[in-house]
Tab-separated table of C-alpha atoms in Angstrom:
chain	number	residue	atom	x	y	z
A	1	MET	CA	8.228	-47.327	-10.444
A	2	SER	CA	4.736	-46.474	-9.271
A	3	GLU	CA	2.740	-49.165	-7.657
A	4	THR	CA	-0.748	-49.244	-6.150
A	5	ILE	CA	-2.014	-51.719	-3.594
A	6	ASN	CA	-4.747	-54.164	-4.824
A	7	LYS	CA	-6.368	-57.221	-3.642
A	8	ASP	CA	-5.361	-60.455	-5.297
A	9	LEU	CA	-7.673	-63.406	-5.956
A	10	PHE	CA	-7.479	-64.414	-2.266
A	11	GLY	CA	-8.091	-60.924	-0.750
A	12	ALA	CA	-4.557	-60.524	0.240
A	13	GLU	CA	-2.909	-57.105	-0.524
A	14	ALA	CA	-0.707	-57.429	-3.477
A	15	ALA	CA	1.414	-54.783	-5.279
A	16	GLU	CA	0.005	-54.255	-8.673
A	17	PRO	CA	2.545	-54.352	-11.487
A	18	ASP	CA	2.870	-51.190	-13.523
A	19	ALA	CA	0.223	-51.091	-16.299
A	20	ASP	CA	3.038	-51.099	-18.962
A	21	LYS	CA	4.909	-54.009	-17.459
A	22	ASN	CA	3.677	-57.319	-18.925
A	23	PHE	CA	4.065	-60.707	-17.385
A	24	LEU	CA	3.356	-64.222	-18.479
A	25	VAL	CA	0.521	-66.342	-17.194
A	26	VAL	CA	1.450	-70.057	-17.429
A	27	GLY	CA	-1.440	-72.463	-17.594
A	28	ILE	CA	-0.741	-76.113	-16.423
A	29	GLY	CA	-3.320	-78.979	-16.573
A	30	ALA	CA	-2.960	-82.496	-15.264
A	31	SER	CA	-4.943	-85.535	-14.228
A	32	ALA	CA	-5.041	-86.718	-10.605
A	33	GLY	CA	-1.929	-88.892	-11.397
A	34	GLY	CA	0.038	-85.729	-12.264
A	35	ILE	CA	0.401	-84.365	-8.696
A	36	GLN	CA	4.052	-85.518	-8.298
A	37	ALA	CA	5.046	-83.938	-11.580
A	38	LEU	CA	3.415	-80.621	-10.484
A	39	LYS	CA	5.299	-80.851	-7.180
A	40	GLU	CA	8.603	-81.322	-8.967
A	41	PHE	CA	7.856	-78.557	-11.435
A	42	PHE	CA	7.145	-76.085	-8.676
A	43	GLU	CA	10.170	-77.122	-6.636
A	44	ARG	CA	12.205	-75.803	-9.416
A	45	VAL	CA	10.230	-72.447	-10.214
A	46	PRO	CA	12.304	-69.626	-8.759
A	47	ALA	CA	10.957	-67.251	-6.068
A	48	GLU	CA	10.870	-64.309	-8.574
A	49	SER	CA	10.255	-65.784	-12.014
A	50	GLY	CA	7.990	-62.797	-12.825
A	51	MET	CA	5.189	-65.215	-14.056
A	52	ALA	CA	1.827	-66.245	-12.613
A	53	TYR	CA	0.857	-69.925	-12.805
A	54	VAL	CA	-2.679	-71.255	-13.114
A	55	VAL	CA	-3.145	-74.961	-12.295
A	56	ILE	CA	-6.170	-77.180	-13.184
A	57	LEU	CA	-6.363	-80.733	-12.173
A	58	HIS	CA	-8.929	-83.322	-13.187
A	59	LEU	CA	-10.532	-84.159	-9.905
A	60	SER	CA	-14.056	-85.332	-8.790
A	61	PRO	CA	-16.190	-82.312	-7.902
A	62	ASP	CA	-17.640	-84.312	-4.971
A	63	HIS	CA	-14.390	-83.987	-2.990
A	64	ASP	CA	-12.515	-81.091	-1.484
A	65	SER	CA	-9.240	-80.401	-3.245
A	66	GLN	CA	-6.098	-80.304	-1.132
A	67	LEU	CA	-3.998	-79.467	-4.091
A	68	ALA	CA	-3.043	-76.004	-3.072
A	69	SER	CA	-1.647	-77.151	0.236
A	70	VAL	CA	0.158	-80.072	-1.410
A	71	LEU	CA	1.808	-77.712	-4.011
A	72	GLN	CA	2.552	-75.071	-1.272
A	73	SER	CA	4.694	-77.659	0.430
A	74	ALA	CA	7.045	-77.824	-2.578
A	75	ALA	CA	6.807	-74.164	-3.958
A	76	ARG	CA	8.846	-71.105	-3.080
A	77	ILE	CA	5.925	-68.821	-4.047
A	78	PRO	CA	2.379	-68.507	-2.605
A	79	VAL	CA	-0.087	-71.261	-3.743
A	80	THR	CA	-3.715	-70.852	-3.067
A	81	GLN	CA	-6.958	-72.122	-4.407
A	82	VAL	CA	-8.948	-69.399	-6.251
A	83	ALA	CA	-12.150	-68.449	-4.339
A	84	ARG	CA	-13.382	-65.256	-6.235
A	85	ARG	CA	-12.887	-62.631	-8.809
A	86	GLY	CA	-9.691	-60.666	-8.532
A	87	ARG	CA	-6.324	-59.767	-10.005
A	88	VAL	CA	-3.675	-62.240	-11.123
A	89	VAL	CA	-0.242	-60.998	-9.938
A	90	PRO	CA	3.210	-62.476	-10.805
A	91	ASP	CA	5.055	-64.964	-8.596
A	92	HIS	CA	1.876	-66.687	-7.467
A	93	VAL	CA	0.323	-70.046	-8.167
A	94	TYR	CA	-3.559	-70.053	-8.694
A	95	VAL	CA	-5.165	-73.487	-8.253
A	96	ILE	CA	-8.631	-73.770	-9.856
A	97	PRO	CA	-11.138	-75.778	-7.687
A	98	PRO	CA	-12.806	-78.869	-9.044
A	99	ASN	CA	-15.728	-78.296	-11.385
A	100	LYS	CA	-14.816	-74.669	-11.907
A	101	SER	CA	-13.119	-72.696	-14.608
A	102	LEU	CA	-11.077	-69.421	-14.623
A	103	GLU	CA	-11.328	-66.667	-17.255
A	104	ILE	CA	-8.463	-64.087	-17.520
A	105	LYS	CA	-9.302	-61.109	-19.646
A	106	GLY	CA	-8.396	-57.669	-20.481
A	107	SER	CA	-5.343	-55.642	-19.342
A	108	GLY	CA	-4.095	-55.783	-15.746
A	109	ALA	CA	-4.688	-59.677	-15.728
A	110	ASN	CA	-8.248	-59.472	-14.189
A	111	ALA	CA	-9.553	-62.951	-13.488
A	112	GLU	CA	-13.000	-64.198	-12.727
A	113	LEU	CA	-13.865	-67.775	-11.374
A	114	CYS	CA	-16.776	-69.237	-13.157
């Protein structure tokens, strides 16, 4: 299997999946009252599910979100708030910051924070 090194949405080096190897991107949305349910969900996600997870939570844009660190305490896979354009990779949780959206388009799961 041939792999190249890329930067993920957080600037960390990430092994890029082969172009012919597809993976699912799971989108999860919740209100601020859904944090416990999200924690329970990610407690049960295996370390190598082969899927990427995108989480958006309805929060005030006037406050910094701590959702990524809250979910990381429960998850077996990396959880980080998306900060810039990059590549979505499997076995990661991508948290969208308040008052932002994330567009995933094209092959190779390229993503752009809007």
